[in-house]
XYZ file of C-alpha atoms in Angstrom:
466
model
C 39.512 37.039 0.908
C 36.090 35.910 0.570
C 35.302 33.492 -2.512
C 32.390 33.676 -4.562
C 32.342 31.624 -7.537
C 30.028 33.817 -9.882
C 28.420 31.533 -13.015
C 27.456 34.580 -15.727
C 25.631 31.064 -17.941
C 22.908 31.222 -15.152
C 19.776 32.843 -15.638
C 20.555 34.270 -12.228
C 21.822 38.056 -12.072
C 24.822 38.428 -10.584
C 23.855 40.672 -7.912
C 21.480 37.681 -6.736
C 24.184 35.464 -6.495
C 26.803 37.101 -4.419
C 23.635 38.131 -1.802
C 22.715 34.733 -1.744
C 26.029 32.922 -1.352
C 26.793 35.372 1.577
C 23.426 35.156 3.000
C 24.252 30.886 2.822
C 27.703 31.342 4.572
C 25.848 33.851 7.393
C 23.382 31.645 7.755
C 25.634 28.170 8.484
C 28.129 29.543 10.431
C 31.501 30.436 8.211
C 30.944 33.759 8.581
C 30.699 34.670 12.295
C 28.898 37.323 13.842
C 31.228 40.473 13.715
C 33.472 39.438 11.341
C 34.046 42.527 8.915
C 33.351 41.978 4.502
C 35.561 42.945 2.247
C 34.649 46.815 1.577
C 32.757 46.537 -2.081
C 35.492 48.491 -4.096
C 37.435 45.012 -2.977
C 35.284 42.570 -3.617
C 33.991 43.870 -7.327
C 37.675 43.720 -8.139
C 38.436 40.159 -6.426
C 35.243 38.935 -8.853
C 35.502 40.952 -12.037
C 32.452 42.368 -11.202
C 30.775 45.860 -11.402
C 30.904 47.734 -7.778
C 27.280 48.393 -8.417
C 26.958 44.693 -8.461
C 28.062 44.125 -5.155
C 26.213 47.590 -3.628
C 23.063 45.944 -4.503
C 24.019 42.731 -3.080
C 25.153 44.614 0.352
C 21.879 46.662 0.339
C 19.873 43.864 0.299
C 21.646 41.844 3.065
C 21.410 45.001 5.087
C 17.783 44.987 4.414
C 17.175 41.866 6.128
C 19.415 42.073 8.707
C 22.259 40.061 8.093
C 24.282 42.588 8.150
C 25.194 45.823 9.951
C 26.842 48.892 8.269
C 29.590 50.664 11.011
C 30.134 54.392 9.683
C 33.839 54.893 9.092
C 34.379 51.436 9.619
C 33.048 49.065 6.863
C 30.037 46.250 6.798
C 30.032 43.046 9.487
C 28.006 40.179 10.156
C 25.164 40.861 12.208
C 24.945 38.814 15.513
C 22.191 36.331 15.641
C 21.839 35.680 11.536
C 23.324 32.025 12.606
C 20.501 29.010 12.102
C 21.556 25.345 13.456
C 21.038 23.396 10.380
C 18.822 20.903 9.940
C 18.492 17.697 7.517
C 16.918 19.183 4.217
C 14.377 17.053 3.090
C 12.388 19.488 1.011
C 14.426 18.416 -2.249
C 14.313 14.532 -1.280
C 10.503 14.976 -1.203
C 9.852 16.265 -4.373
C 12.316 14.117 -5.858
C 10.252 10.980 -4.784
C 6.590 12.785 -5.928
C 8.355 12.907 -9.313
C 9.326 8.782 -9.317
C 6.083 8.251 -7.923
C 4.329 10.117 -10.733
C 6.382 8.796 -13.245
C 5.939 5.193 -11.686
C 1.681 6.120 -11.845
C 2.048 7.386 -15.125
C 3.505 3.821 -16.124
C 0.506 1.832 -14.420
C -2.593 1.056 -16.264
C -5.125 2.371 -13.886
C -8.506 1.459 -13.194
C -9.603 3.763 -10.974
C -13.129 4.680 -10.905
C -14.165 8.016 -11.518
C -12.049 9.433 -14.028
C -13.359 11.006 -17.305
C -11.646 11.092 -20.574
C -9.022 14.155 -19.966
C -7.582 14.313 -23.094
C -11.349 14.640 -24.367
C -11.983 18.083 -22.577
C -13.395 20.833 -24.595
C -10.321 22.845 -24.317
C -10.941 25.005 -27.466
C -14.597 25.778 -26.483
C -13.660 26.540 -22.545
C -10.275 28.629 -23.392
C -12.642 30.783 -26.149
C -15.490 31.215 -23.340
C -12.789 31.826 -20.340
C -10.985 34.473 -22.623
C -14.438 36.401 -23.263
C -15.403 36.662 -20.018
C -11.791 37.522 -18.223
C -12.193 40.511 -21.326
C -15.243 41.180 -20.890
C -16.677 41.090 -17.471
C -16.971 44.140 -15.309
C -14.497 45.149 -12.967
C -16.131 44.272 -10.168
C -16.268 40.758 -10.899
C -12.869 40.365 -9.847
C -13.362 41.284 -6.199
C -14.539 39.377 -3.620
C -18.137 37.833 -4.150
C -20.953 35.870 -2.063
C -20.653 32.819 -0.939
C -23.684 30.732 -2.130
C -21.673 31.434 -5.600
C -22.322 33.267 -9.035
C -25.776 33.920 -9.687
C -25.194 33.545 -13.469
C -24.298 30.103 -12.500
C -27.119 29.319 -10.362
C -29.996 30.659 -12.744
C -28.719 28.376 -15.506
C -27.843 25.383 -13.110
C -31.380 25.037 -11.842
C -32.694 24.978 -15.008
C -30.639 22.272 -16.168
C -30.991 20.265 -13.509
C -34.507 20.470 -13.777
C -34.421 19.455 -17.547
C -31.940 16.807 -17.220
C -32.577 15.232 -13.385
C -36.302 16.305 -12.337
C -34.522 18.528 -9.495
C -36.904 20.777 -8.136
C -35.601 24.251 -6.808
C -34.703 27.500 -6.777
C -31.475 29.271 -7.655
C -31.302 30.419 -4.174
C -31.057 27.266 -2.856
C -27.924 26.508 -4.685
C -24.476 26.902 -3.049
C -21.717 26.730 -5.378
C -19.103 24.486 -4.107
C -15.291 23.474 -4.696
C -16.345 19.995 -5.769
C -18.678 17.170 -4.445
C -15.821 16.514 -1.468
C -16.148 20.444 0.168
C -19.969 19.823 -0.470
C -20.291 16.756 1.959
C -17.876 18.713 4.305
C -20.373 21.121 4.444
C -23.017 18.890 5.061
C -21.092 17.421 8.013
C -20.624 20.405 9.753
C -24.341 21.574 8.897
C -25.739 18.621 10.109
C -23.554 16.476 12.351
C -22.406 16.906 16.050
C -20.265 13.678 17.838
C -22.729 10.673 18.264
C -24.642 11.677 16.070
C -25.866 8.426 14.220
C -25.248 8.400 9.947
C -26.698 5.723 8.203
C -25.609 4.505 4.854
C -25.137 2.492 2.290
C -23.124 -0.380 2.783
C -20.234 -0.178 0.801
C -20.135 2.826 0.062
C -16.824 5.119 -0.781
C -13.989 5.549 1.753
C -13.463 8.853 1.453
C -16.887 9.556 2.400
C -16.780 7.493 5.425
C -14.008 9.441 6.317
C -15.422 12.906 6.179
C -18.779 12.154 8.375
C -16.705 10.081 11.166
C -14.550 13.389 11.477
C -16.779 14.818 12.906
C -17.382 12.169 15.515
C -20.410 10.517 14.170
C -21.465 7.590 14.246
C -21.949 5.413 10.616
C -24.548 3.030 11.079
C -24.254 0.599 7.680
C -27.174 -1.112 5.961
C -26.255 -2.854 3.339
C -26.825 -2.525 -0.208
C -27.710 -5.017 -3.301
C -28.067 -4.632 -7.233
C -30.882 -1.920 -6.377
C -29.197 -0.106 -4.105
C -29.559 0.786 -0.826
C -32.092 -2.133 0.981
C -34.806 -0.309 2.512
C -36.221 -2.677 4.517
C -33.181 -2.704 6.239
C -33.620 0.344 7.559
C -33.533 0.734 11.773
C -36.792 2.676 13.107
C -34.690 2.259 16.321
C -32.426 4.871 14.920
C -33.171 8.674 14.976
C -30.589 9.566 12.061
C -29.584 12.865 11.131
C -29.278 11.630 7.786
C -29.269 8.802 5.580
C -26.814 8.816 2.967
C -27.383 7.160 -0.450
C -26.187 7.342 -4.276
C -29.850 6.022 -6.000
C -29.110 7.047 -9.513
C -26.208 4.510 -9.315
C -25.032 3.162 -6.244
C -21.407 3.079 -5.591
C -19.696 1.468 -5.889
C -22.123 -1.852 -6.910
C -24.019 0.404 -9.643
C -27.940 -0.505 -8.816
C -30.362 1.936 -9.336
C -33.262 2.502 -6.364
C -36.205 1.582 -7.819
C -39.414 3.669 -7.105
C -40.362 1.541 -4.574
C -37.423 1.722 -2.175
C -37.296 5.731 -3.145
C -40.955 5.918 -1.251
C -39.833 4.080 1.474
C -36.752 5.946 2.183
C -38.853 9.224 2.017
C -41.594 7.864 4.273
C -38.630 6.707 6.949
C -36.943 10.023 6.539
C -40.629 11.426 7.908
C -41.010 8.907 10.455
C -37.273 9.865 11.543
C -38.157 13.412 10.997
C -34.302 12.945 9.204
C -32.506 14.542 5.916
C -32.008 12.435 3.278
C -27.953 13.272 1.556
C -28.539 12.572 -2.624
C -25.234 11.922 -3.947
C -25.847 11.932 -7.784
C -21.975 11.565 -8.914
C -22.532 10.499 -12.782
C -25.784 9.949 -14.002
C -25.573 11.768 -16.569
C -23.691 8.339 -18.405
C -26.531 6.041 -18.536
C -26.454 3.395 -21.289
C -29.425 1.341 -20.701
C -32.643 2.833 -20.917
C -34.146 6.058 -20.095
C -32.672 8.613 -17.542
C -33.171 8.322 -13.898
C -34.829 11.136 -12.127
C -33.723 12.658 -8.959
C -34.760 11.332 -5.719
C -34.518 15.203 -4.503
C -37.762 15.923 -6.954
C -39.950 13.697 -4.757
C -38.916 15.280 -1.647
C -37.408 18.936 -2.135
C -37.835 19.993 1.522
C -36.148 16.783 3.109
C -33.233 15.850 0.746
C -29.900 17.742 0.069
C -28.910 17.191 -3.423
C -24.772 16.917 -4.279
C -23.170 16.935 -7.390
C -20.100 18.179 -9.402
C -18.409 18.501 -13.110
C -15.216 16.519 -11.861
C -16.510 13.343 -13.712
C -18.785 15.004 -16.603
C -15.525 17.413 -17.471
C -12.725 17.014 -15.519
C -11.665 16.908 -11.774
C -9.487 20.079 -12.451
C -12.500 22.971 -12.805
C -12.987 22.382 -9.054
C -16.593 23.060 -8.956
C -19.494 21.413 -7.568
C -22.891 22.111 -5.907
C -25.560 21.669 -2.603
C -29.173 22.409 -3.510
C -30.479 22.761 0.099
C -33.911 22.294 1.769
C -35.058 26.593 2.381
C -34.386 26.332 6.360
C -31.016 24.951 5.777
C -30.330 28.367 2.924
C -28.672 31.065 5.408
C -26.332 28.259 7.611
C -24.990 27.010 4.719
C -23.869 30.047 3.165
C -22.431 31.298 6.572
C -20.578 27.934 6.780
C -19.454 28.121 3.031
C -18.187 31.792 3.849
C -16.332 30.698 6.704
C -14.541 27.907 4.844
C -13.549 29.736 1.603
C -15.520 32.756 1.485
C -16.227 31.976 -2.531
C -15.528 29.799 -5.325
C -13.288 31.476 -7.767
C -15.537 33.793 -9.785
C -14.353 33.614 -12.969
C -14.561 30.072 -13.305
C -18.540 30.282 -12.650
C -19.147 32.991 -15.102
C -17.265 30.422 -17.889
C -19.206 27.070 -16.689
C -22.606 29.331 -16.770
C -21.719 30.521 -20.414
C -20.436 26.698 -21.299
C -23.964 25.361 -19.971
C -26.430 28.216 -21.373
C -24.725 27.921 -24.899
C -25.652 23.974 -24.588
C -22.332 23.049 -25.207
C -22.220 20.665 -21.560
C -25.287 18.942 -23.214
C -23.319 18.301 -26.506
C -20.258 17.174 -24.910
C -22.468 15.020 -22.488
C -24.231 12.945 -25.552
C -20.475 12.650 -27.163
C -18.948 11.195 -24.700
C -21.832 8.654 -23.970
C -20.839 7.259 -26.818
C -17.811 7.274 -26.317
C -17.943 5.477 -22.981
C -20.376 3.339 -23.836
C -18.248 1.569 -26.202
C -15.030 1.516 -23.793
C -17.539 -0.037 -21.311
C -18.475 -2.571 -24.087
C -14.798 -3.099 -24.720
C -14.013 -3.581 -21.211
C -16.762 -6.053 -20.638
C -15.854 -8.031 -24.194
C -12.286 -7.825 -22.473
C -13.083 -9.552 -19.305
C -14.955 -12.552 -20.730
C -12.616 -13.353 -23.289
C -10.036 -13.411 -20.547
C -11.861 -15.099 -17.828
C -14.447 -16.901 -19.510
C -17.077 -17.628 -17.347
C -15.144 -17.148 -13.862
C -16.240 -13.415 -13.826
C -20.010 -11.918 -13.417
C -20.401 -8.284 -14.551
C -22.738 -6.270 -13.296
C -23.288 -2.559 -12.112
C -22.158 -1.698 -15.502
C -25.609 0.691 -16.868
C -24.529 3.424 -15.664
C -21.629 5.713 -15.002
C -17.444 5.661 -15.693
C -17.004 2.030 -13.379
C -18.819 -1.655 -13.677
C -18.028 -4.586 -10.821
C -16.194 -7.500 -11.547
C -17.174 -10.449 -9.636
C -14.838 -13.756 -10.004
C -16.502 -16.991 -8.895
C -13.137 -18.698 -7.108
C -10.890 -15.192 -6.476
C -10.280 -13.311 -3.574
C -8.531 -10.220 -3.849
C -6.078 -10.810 -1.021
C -3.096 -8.126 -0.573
C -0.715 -10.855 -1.561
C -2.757 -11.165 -4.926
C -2.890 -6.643 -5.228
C 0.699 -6.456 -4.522
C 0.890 -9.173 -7.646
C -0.706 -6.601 -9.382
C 1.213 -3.943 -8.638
C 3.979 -5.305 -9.728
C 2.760 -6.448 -13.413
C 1.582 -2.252 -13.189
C -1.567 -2.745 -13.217
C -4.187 -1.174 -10.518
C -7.202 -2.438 -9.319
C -9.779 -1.369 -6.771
C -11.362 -3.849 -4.308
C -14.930 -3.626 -3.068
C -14.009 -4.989 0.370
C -11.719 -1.502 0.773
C -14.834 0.783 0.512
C -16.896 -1.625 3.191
C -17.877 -1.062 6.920
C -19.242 -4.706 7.534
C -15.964 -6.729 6.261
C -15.551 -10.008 4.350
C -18.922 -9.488 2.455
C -17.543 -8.368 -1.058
C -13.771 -10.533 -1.028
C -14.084 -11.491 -4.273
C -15.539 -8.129 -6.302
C -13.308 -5.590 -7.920
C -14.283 -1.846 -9.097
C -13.263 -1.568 -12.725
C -13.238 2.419 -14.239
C -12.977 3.000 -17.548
C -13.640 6.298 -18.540
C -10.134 7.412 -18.925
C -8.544 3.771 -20.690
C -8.307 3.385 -24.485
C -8.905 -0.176 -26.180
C -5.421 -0.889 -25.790
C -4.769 0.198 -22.080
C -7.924 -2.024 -21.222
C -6.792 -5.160 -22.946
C -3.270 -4.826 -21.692
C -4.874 -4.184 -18.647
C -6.552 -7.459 -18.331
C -3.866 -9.070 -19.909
C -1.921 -8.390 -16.473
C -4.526 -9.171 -14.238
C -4.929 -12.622 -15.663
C -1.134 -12.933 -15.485
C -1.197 -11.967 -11.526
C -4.107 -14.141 -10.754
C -2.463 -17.308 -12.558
C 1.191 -16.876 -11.426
């Protein structure tokens, strides 16, 4: 007799579960290679079940080869259909993602970087993304170029133009998955091992780590509440690029003055090097007028990154390169070979979003809106700490720099913090020269309410005193 509980309260069909129960026991060994099942006029009657019920099950276990059909005879285990177990940890992984995000989810967060989710235009992108998946030509959904949409690029080098001072042509646009496959590309456009990158010093880990992947060398020079310091720079050096974030330097939030912008263009010449523009979130300046690009004072010699993961929301996955014209053709080969195009769709809706000016509405709203959680933050901080915390870096962007005047930020002290759930982001982690920064913390906002901020604070003062 061969047992088979069978559950009919399962959304399972019955069929599926006496194939998959046998296919288990085949699988781990009770039932042996050769050993004959019960005919299915048997079995249908052993578990109340329709014959047809247990045909289907049969035909698809003969299907896939676990078992063998004898004419005359009856239906045996194939030989072979035995697999040596081994420790399932599948389930025990996902199990611990889902404390983790339930433990994250309980953490007040202060990563940088991080727009308002809950603020998305949802209404306004699901209208626009149903139009266009009606809409659009068949043809749209096959497989496109690589440099992306040009719906997308049209409209994007206008508004860059408008909003940035960026200088170029839609054809120099590649579309890209984000800022991250953007500075991938870069790295494999530009970089070979040895290969010497200079920049800013500190400047984000996870941009470290791309270059150095490809065996290149980062040569640091460091950076102050302007930026990156020019005068730093090493003529001994021939650089294939210098790396730099002028709008608003991460993560210490200067902006490169004019000054330093000409004499990172006239070392770039000397160098004969590319500059890499990294313009993450200017679009959230608070104090004074807009920044332009450093790309408009040097089209042919600086590549130009940016994305919507901080203006809408890290989940659109799209971002952009505005190339130099020799670098055009490489880039798109490279950009083919890595993903042959960014989904489609997606472009035609973030073209439509930006032509009907609705990125340059939601833009202005949530300026507001962050300027007055930045405020918040900032009133936060010196009504906690008095005047054992500098603020600075805080003009600009979804992040500002706390600096307190007798605290280092020790991992003792940020496991403290972990504890009282709260999260905080050293300076010192994004540095190459070390023990420069010990006492400076990176402080986002963006995504916090009033409340999460002065809870927020409430812990940090409790880790730092305890």
């Amino acid at each position: 007799m061969l047992w088979i509980p069978i559950d009919r309260s399962l959304d399972v069909p019955l069929n599926r579960q006496v194939y998959q129960q046998i296919r288990e026991k085949i699988l781990n060994g009770q039932l042996k290679a050769d050993v004959k099942l019960p005919s299915t006029r048997e079995l249908s009657s052993q578990l109340n079940v329709s014959r047809n019920v247990i045909l289907d099950a049969y035909d698809q276990l003969l299907a896939e080869g676990f078992v063998v059909s004898r004419g005359g005879s009856g239906t045996y285990v194939a030989p072979g259909a035995f697999l040596e177990p081994h420790k399932k940890v599948g389930l025990l992984r996902a199990f611990d993602s889902d404390e983790k995000r339930k433990k994250d989810d309980a953490i007040i967060n202060f990563r940088s970087g991080i727009p308002a989710l809950d603020l998305f235009p949802r209404k306004t992108w699901a209208r626009l993304t149903s139009t266009i998946w009606n809409d659009t030509p068949p043809s749209t959904f096959g497989y496109d170029i690589p440099e992306g949409r040009p719906e997308l690029r049209r409209v994007l080098s206008q508004y860059l133009l408008k909003t940035r001072g960026v200088d170029c042509h839609p054809d120099q646009i590649v579309i890209t998955s984000g800022a991250t496959q953007a500075m991938t590309l870069v790295s494999k456009l530009l970089l070979s091992p040895n290969d010497t990158v200079i920049m800013e010093d500190p400047i984000t880990i996870d941009i470290q780590i791309i270059f150095e992947s490809t065996g290149a060398q980062l040569y640091p020079v460091p950076a102050d509440k302007y930026g990156l310091d020019t005068s730093l720079l090493p003529l001994e050096k021939s650089p294939k690029f210098v790396y730099v974030t002028p709008s608003h330097q991460f993560p210490l939030g200067g902006t490169l003055p004019i000054q330093r912008r000409i004499q990172l263009i006239q070392y770039s010449r000397k160098t004969n090097c590319y500059l890499i523009e990294d313009d993450y979130d200017s679009e959230f300046r608070y104090e004074g007028p807009p920044v332009s690009s450093l790309q408009g004072l040097e089209p042919e010699r600086v590549l130009y990154i940016g994305s919507f993961s901080k203006i809408l929301s890290p989940a659109i996955r799209m971002g952009y390169l505005i190339l130099p014209t020799q670098l055009i053709e490489q880039s798109r080969k490279l950009k083919w070979f890595t993903d042959l195009h960014t989904p489609s769709i997606d472009q035609l809706v973030l073209a439509q979003f930006i032509e009907e000016g609705h990125l340059e509405r939601h833009i202005v709203k949530m300026r507001k809106i962050y300027r007055n959680r930045r405020d918040f933050l900032i009133c936060c901080l010196k009504s906690t700490f008095s005047n054992q915390v500098d603020i600075f870096g805080h003009s600009t962007g979804l992040h500002l720099i706390a600096e307190f005047k007798e605290q280092e930020f020790s991992k003792e002290l940020l496991e403290k913090t972990d504890r009282l759930g709260v999260k905080i982001y050293p300076v010192e982690d994004h540095t190459m020269q070390k023990g420069k920064h010990p006492n400076q913390i990176i402080l986002g906002y963006g995504h916090l309410n009033k409340k999460e901020i002065e809870e927020g604070m409430a812990r940090l003062r409790q880790a730092i005193l305890s």
